[in-house]
Amino acid sequence: MYTQAMDVPNADDAPSVAAPANEAEAAAHFDARCAAGEYVEAKDWMPDNYRKTLIRQISQHAHSEIVGMLPEGNWISRAPSLKRKTILLAKVQDEGGHGLYLYAAAETLGVSRDELLTALHTGRAKYSSIFNYPTPTWADIGVIGWLVDGAAIMNQVPLCRCSYGPYARAMVRICREESFHQRQGFDSLQTMMQGTDAQRAMVQDAVNRWWWPVLMMFGPHDKDSQHSETSTKWGIKRISNDELRQKFVDATVEQAKVLGVGLPDPALTWNAERGHHDFGAIDWTEFWNVVNGHGPCNRERLAAKVKAHDDGAWVREAALAFSAKQAARAAA
Ligand code: FAQ
């Protein structure tokens, strides 16, 4: 059972590890704990920047899971069979659950769910660039499972060893579920690849459109990654953006061979000296455009998310009214 503090810690909660007398000593002690591989827990003393970095990353991650339900949700009513529809429903529901674990993990750092959602709805908070691309065909759903979940797993498995305990524990369960997601995507594509020429062409077209955006999911090159140095020092990040991207390319090339699809990169070749695949240059102008709100579906995604939140207002109001009634009854 996944357990987590579900809301903002009380102001009078005593820290479980007392902070040493002065800030510099406290920071050095904290760095040493991280370097020794200790887990940091919600009530432990932590530097402000560690707290801020985690709130930023965990909340962006949570927003990604929730916004990530939209491109696939588009196909629930149009899945080609009952089997595929039930699988897709379960997957999209899982992504919603991942968002909830992650919001709960962020809340343990002293930020409220309302603050996090307001940041997303007003465009102040980021979510993964990948969810701003459209899903015009059924093959897109298979490719999201195979490549997007595949990239997510590659990035998220090291987060199971992140220094912040509540985030690391949330990631363990998330990664288990993501591995089913990746396999169902691969299975769906394999079925299509054994079908008609038109189905094979649909898969290839989807792979061609998703390949480069998926490589962008890992973030900018290490030399341009502004947070990597501090996040690595504190054990939030265990493997760098470029290393993870490389691991993903190496693993995926072999899977593409099994599927019988091509990857749309003429520069993709095995480099025996490095023991890795070389691959072509990523279009970082496209990446930053999408990150800064100008991708193909940014406006549509945010509008759908805000509408869903507004449409759900009555549920939140009913829950509050019910809880007030319960409290009044208990008081009486
Ligand atoms: N998209 O200094 P770095 C999923 C931003 S979940 C948008 O390298 P960092 C499940 C970055 O925030 C997918 N923005 O940053 C699923 C920063 O901006 P800021 C999400 C990006 O944090 C599957 C700036 O660029 N996964 O797929 C992106 O050290 C299928 C500089 O970058 C996670 O969030 C991007 N791709 O490293 C759901 C995993 N990349 O904040 C549905 C956790 C970078 O200063 C269907 N997150 N930026 O304004 C991480 O591991 C890290 O945050 C990175 C970025 C690796 C994403």
mmCIF file of C-alpha atoms in Angstrom, residues 74-276:
data_model
loop_
_atom_site.group_PDB
_atom_site.id
_atom_site.type_symbol
_atom_site.label_atom_id
_atom_site.label_comp_id
_atom_site.label_asym_id
_atom_site.label_seq_id
_atom_site.Cartn_x
_atom_site.Cartn_y
_atom_site.Cartn_z
ATOM 1 C CA ASN A 74 -8.748 10.941 -27.396
ATOM 2 C CA TRP A 75 -8.899 7.284 -28.518
ATOM 3 C CA ILE A 76 -10.860 5.585 -25.713
ATOM 4 C CA SER A 77 -14.160 5.880 -27.574
ATOM 5 C CA ARG A 78 -12.579 4.824 -30.891
ATOM 6 C CA ALA A 79 -10.354 1.886 -29.886
ATOM 7 C CA PRO A 80 -10.592 -0.867 -32.544
ATOM 8 C CA SER A 81 -11.733 -3.659 -30.170
ATOM 9 C CA LEU A 82 -13.170 -4.133 -26.690
ATOM 10 C CA LYS A 83 -9.836 -5.634 -25.570
ATOM 11 C CA ARG A 84 -7.864 -2.573 -26.693
ATOM 12 C CA LYS A 85 -10.482 -0.246 -25.204
ATOM 13 C CA THR A 86 -10.274 -1.854 -21.739
ATOM 14 C CA ILE A 87 -6.459 -1.803 -21.853
ATOM 15 C CA LEU A 88 -6.443 1.870 -22.844
ATOM 16 C CA LEU A 89 -9.002 2.786 -20.179
ATOM 17 C CA ALA A 90 -6.880 1.082 -17.515
ATOM 18 C CA LYS A 91 -3.714 2.781 -18.774
ATOM 19 C CA VAL A 92 -5.200 6.263 -18.793
ATOM 20 C CA GLN A 93 -6.605 5.641 -15.317
ATOM 21 C CA ASP A 94 -3.128 4.556 -14.139
ATOM 22 C CA GLU A 95 -1.653 7.841 -15.420
ATOM 23 C CA GLY A 96 -4.253 9.713 -13.322
ATOM 24 C CA GLY A 97 -3.159 7.664 -10.317
ATOM 25 C CA HIS A 98 0.501 8.512 -10.965
ATOM 26 C CA GLY A 99 -0.409 12.188 -10.967
ATOM 27 C CA LEU A 100 -2.105 11.762 -7.593
ATOM 28 C CA TYR A 101 0.855 9.960 -5.963
ATOM 29 C CA LEU A 102 3.142 12.692 -7.247
ATOM 30 C CA TYR A 103 0.939 15.590 -6.098
ATOM 31 C CA ALA A 104 0.816 13.878 -2.687
ATOM 32 C CA ALA A 105 4.636 13.596 -2.671
ATOM 33 C CA ALA A 106 4.948 17.300 -3.567
ATOM 34 C CA GLU A 107 2.498 18.228 -0.804
ATOM 35 C CA THR A 108 4.827 16.689 1.790
ATOM 36 C CA LEU A 109 7.237 19.534 0.934
ATOM 37 C CA GLY A 110 4.796 22.167 2.166
ATOM 38 C CA VAL A 111 3.015 23.228 -1.007
ATOM 39 C CA SER A 112 -0.743 22.786 -1.443
ATOM 40 C CA ARG A 113 -2.534 21.005 -4.290
ATOM 41 C CA ASP A 114 -4.381 24.242 -5.080
ATOM 42 C CA GLU A 115 -1.114 26.158 -5.501
ATOM 43 C CA LEU A 116 0.252 23.470 -7.806
ATOM 44 C CA LEU A 117 -2.879 23.348 -9.950
ATOM 45 C CA THR A 118 -3.106 27.127 -10.190
ATOM 46 C CA ALA A 119 0.481 27.205 -11.462
ATOM 47 C CA LEU A 120 -0.413 24.671 -14.162
ATOM 48 C CA HIS A 121 -3.704 26.280 -15.154
ATOM 49 C CA THR A 122 -2.173 29.738 -15.482
ATOM 50 C CA GLY A 123 0.705 28.438 -17.617
ATOM 51 C CA ARG A 124 3.390 29.138 -14.960
ATOM 52 C CA ALA A 125 4.254 25.465 -14.458
ATOM 53 C CA LYS A 126 5.724 23.200 -17.113
ATOM 54 C CA TYR A 127 4.700 19.680 -18.105
ATOM 55 C CA SER A 128 6.499 17.312 -20.466
ATOM 56 C CA SER A 129 6.891 18.628 -24.016
ATOM 57 C CA ILE A 130 5.825 15.251 -25.431
ATOM 58 C CA PHE A 131 2.152 15.708 -24.583
ATOM 59 C CA ASN A 132 1.819 18.674 -26.925
ATOM 60 C CA TYR A 133 1.841 16.473 -30.022
ATOM 61 C CA PRO A 134 -1.362 15.201 -31.679
ATOM 62 C CA THR A 135 -2.656 11.600 -31.904
ATOM 63 C CA PRO A 136 -4.368 11.468 -35.318
ATOM 64 C CA THR A 137 -4.250 7.649 -35.783
ATOM 65 C CA TRP A 138 -4.674 4.516 -33.663
ATOM 66 C CA ALA A 139 -0.984 3.691 -34.246
ATOM 67 C CA ASP A 140 -0.122 6.805 -32.200
ATOM 68 C CA ILE A 141 -1.540 5.049 -29.142
ATOM 69 C CA GLY A 142 0.734 2.039 -29.636
ATOM 70 C CA VAL A 143 3.712 4.322 -30.215
ATOM 71 C CA ILE A 144 2.977 6.319 -27.046
ATOM 72 C CA GLY A 145 3.069 3.055 -25.078
ATOM 73 C CA TRP A 146 6.215 1.759 -26.750
ATOM 74 C CA LEU A 147 8.285 4.935 -27.057
ATOM 75 C CA VAL A 148 6.833 7.520 -24.636
ATOM 76 C CA ASP A 149 6.354 5.074 -21.778
ATOM 77 C CA GLY A 150 9.672 3.462 -22.749
ATOM 78 C CA ALA A 151 11.440 6.812 -22.402
ATOM 79 C CA ALA A 152 9.534 7.566 -19.199
ATOM 80 C CA ILE A 153 10.704 4.260 -17.667
ATOM 81 C CA MET A 154 14.321 4.924 -18.671
ATOM 82 C CA ASN A 155 14.147 8.333 -16.954
ATOM 83 C CA GLN A 156 12.106 7.209 -13.952
ATOM 84 C CA VAL A 157 13.822 4.004 -12.825
ATOM 85 C CA PRO A 158 16.802 6.017 -11.440
ATOM 86 C CA LEU A 159 14.276 8.250 -9.635
ATOM 87 C CA CYS A 160 13.325 5.206 -7.497
ATOM 88 C CA ARG A 161 16.699 5.902 -5.819
ATOM 89 C CA CYS A 162 16.136 9.659 -5.565
ATOM 90 C CA SER A 163 17.303 11.076 -2.229
ATOM 91 C CA TYR A 164 13.815 12.324 -1.277
ATOM 92 C CA GLY A 165 12.011 9.323 0.252
ATOM 93 C CA PRO A 166 8.372 10.197 -0.609
ATOM 94 C CA TYR A 167 9.282 10.794 -4.299
ATOM 95 C CA ALA A 168 11.461 7.664 -4.501
ATOM 96 C CA ARG A 169 8.708 5.479 -3.006
ATOM 97 C CA ALA A 170 6.073 6.898 -5.367
ATOM 98 C CA MET A 171 8.362 6.117 -8.302
ATOM 99 C CA VAL A 172 8.667 2.433 -7.391
ATOM 100 C CA ARG A 173 4.973 1.813 -7.981
ATOM 101 C CA ILE A 174 4.817 4.148 -10.976
ATOM 102 C CA CYS A 175 7.664 2.316 -12.727
ATOM 103 C CA ARG A 176 5.989 -1.062 -12.206
ATOM 104 C CA GLU A 177 2.834 0.220 -13.876
ATOM 105 C CA GLU A 178 4.731 1.986 -16.664
ATOM 106 C CA SER A 179 6.375 -1.279 -17.633
ATOM 107 C CA PHE A 180 2.926 -2.772 -18.395
ATOM 108 C CA HIS A 181 2.133 0.374 -20.382
ATOM 109 C CA GLN A 182 5.239 -0.023 -22.484
ATOM 110 C CA ARG A 183 4.527 -3.686 -23.180
ATOM 111 C CA GLN A 184 0.912 -3.123 -24.202
ATOM 112 C CA GLY A 185 2.074 -0.463 -26.675
ATOM 113 C CA PHE A 186 4.656 -2.809 -28.162
ATOM 114 C CA ASP A 187 2.065 -5.610 -28.342
ATOM 115 C CA SER A 188 -0.452 -3.374 -30.107
ATOM 116 C CA LEU A 189 2.153 -2.308 -32.683
ATOM 117 C CA GLN A 190 3.303 -5.892 -33.195
ATOM 118 C CA THR A 191 -0.296 -6.876 -33.991
ATOM 119 C CA MET A 192 -0.565 -4.063 -36.537
ATOM 120 C CA MET A 193 2.795 -4.952 -38.090
ATOM 121 C CA GLN A 194 1.439 -8.463 -38.729
ATOM 122 C CA GLY A 195 -1.647 -6.968 -40.420
ATOM 123 C CA THR A 196 -2.144 -5.212 -43.739
ATOM 124 C CA ASP A 197 0.205 -2.926 -45.676
ATOM 125 C CA ALA A 198 -1.982 0.016 -44.663
ATOM 126 C CA GLN A 199 -1.586 -0.881 -40.965
ATOM 127 C CA ARG A 200 2.195 -1.209 -41.316
ATOM 128 C CA ALA A 201 2.327 2.162 -43.058
ATOM 129 C CA MET A 202 0.259 3.705 -40.250
ATOM 130 C CA VAL A 203 2.720 2.391 -37.640
ATOM 131 C CA GLN A 204 5.730 3.660 -39.595
ATOM 132 C CA ASP A 205 4.130 7.092 -40.008
ATOM 133 C CA ALA A 206 3.470 7.305 -36.258
ATOM 134 C CA VAL A 207 7.046 6.229 -35.409
ATOM 135 C CA ASN A 208 8.382 8.872 -37.819
ATOM 136 C CA ARG A 209 6.362 11.621 -36.091
ATOM 137 C CA TRP A 210 7.144 10.593 -32.468
ATOM 138 C CA TRP A 211 10.812 9.586 -32.620
ATOM 139 C CA TRP A 212 12.424 13.024 -32.328
ATOM 140 C CA PRO A 213 9.945 14.461 -29.779
ATOM 141 C CA VAL A 214 10.550 11.344 -27.638
ATOM 142 C CA LEU A 215 14.318 11.973 -27.659
ATOM 143 C CA MET A 216 13.548 15.526 -26.483
ATOM 144 C CA MET A 217 11.691 14.174 -23.418
ATOM 145 C CA PHE A 218 15.046 13.615 -21.674
ATOM 146 C CA GLY A 219 15.638 17.374 -21.587
ATOM 147 C CA PRO A 220 18.423 19.590 -22.959
ATOM 148 C CA HIS A 221 22.001 18.373 -23.460
ATOM 149 C CA ASP A 222 23.891 18.092 -20.171
ATOM 150 C CA LYS A 223 25.931 21.201 -20.974
ATOM 151 C CA ASP A 224 22.688 23.229 -21.316
ATOM 152 C CA SER A 225 20.860 21.632 -18.385
ATOM 153 C CA GLN A 226 20.674 24.329 -15.749
ATOM 154 C CA HIS A 227 19.517 22.098 -12.867
ATOM 155 C CA SER A 228 21.601 18.969 -13.426
ATOM 156 C CA GLU A 229 24.600 19.955 -11.339
ATOM 157 C CA THR A 230 22.703 20.695 -8.127
ATOM 158 C CA SER A 231 20.185 17.897 -8.658
ATOM 159 C CA THR A 232 23.029 15.410 -9.092
ATOM 160 C CA LYS A 233 24.896 16.720 -6.051
ATOM 161 C CA TRP A 234 21.807 16.092 -3.925
ATOM 162 C CA GLY A 235 21.015 12.687 -5.415
ATOM 163 C CA ILE A 236 17.764 13.849 -7.003
ATOM 164 C CA LYS A 237 19.153 12.961 -10.411
ATOM 165 C CA ARG A 238 21.275 9.828 -10.604
ATOM 166 C CA ILE A 239 21.910 9.661 -14.369
ATOM 167 C CA SER A 240 22.272 12.662 -16.688
ATOM 168 C CA ASN A 241 19.876 13.699 -19.487
ATOM 169 C CA ASP A 242 22.316 12.693 -22.238
ATOM 170 C CA GLU A 243 23.259 9.369 -20.655
ATOM 171 C CA LEU A 244 19.591 8.404 -20.304
ATOM 172 C CA ARG A 245 18.859 9.474 -23.891
ATOM 173 C CA GLN A 246 21.755 7.298 -25.104
ATOM 174 C CA LYS A 247 20.572 4.290 -23.076
ATOM 175 C CA PHE A 248 17.105 4.743 -24.545
ATOM 176 C CA VAL A 249 18.384 4.891 -28.143
ATOM 177 C CA ASP A 250 20.542 1.785 -27.633
ATOM 178 C CA ALA A 251 17.631 -0.214 -26.196
ATOM 179 C CA THR A 252 15.066 0.986 -28.724
ATOM 180 C CA VAL A 253 17.073 0.248 -31.873
ATOM 181 C CA GLU A 254 16.903 -3.465 -31.044
ATOM 182 C CA GLN A 255 13.166 -3.305 -30.280
ATOM 183 C CA ALA A 256 12.524 -1.536 -33.611
ATOM 184 C CA LYS A 257 14.249 -4.426 -35.402
ATOM 185 C CA VAL A 258 11.927 -6.928 -33.706
ATOM 186 C CA LEU A 259 8.914 -4.843 -34.706
ATOM 187 C CA GLY A 260 10.180 -4.364 -38.243
ATOM 188 C CA VAL A 261 9.917 -0.556 -38.241
ATOM 189 C CA GLY A 262 12.559 1.940 -39.295
ATOM 190 C CA LEU A 263 13.712 4.826 -37.100
ATOM 191 C CA PRO A 264 13.706 8.150 -38.989
ATOM 192 C CA ASP A 265 17.355 9.071 -38.523
ATOM 193 C CA PRO A 266 19.874 8.473 -41.354
ATOM 194 C CA ALA A 267 22.720 9.170 -38.907
ATOM 195 C CA LEU A 268 21.699 6.322 -36.578
ATOM 196 C CA THR A 269 24.592 3.831 -36.656
ATOM 197 C CA TRP A 270 26.394 1.509 -34.260
ATOM 198 C CA ASN A 271 29.690 2.966 -33.046
ATOM 199 C CA ALA A 272 31.831 0.006 -31.972
ATOM 200 C CA GLU A 273 34.444 2.259 -30.403
ATOM 201 C CA ARG A 274 31.957 3.916 -28.060
ATOM 202 C CA GLY A 275 29.855 0.770 -27.640
ATOM 203 C CA HIS A 276 26.764 2.889 -28.357
#
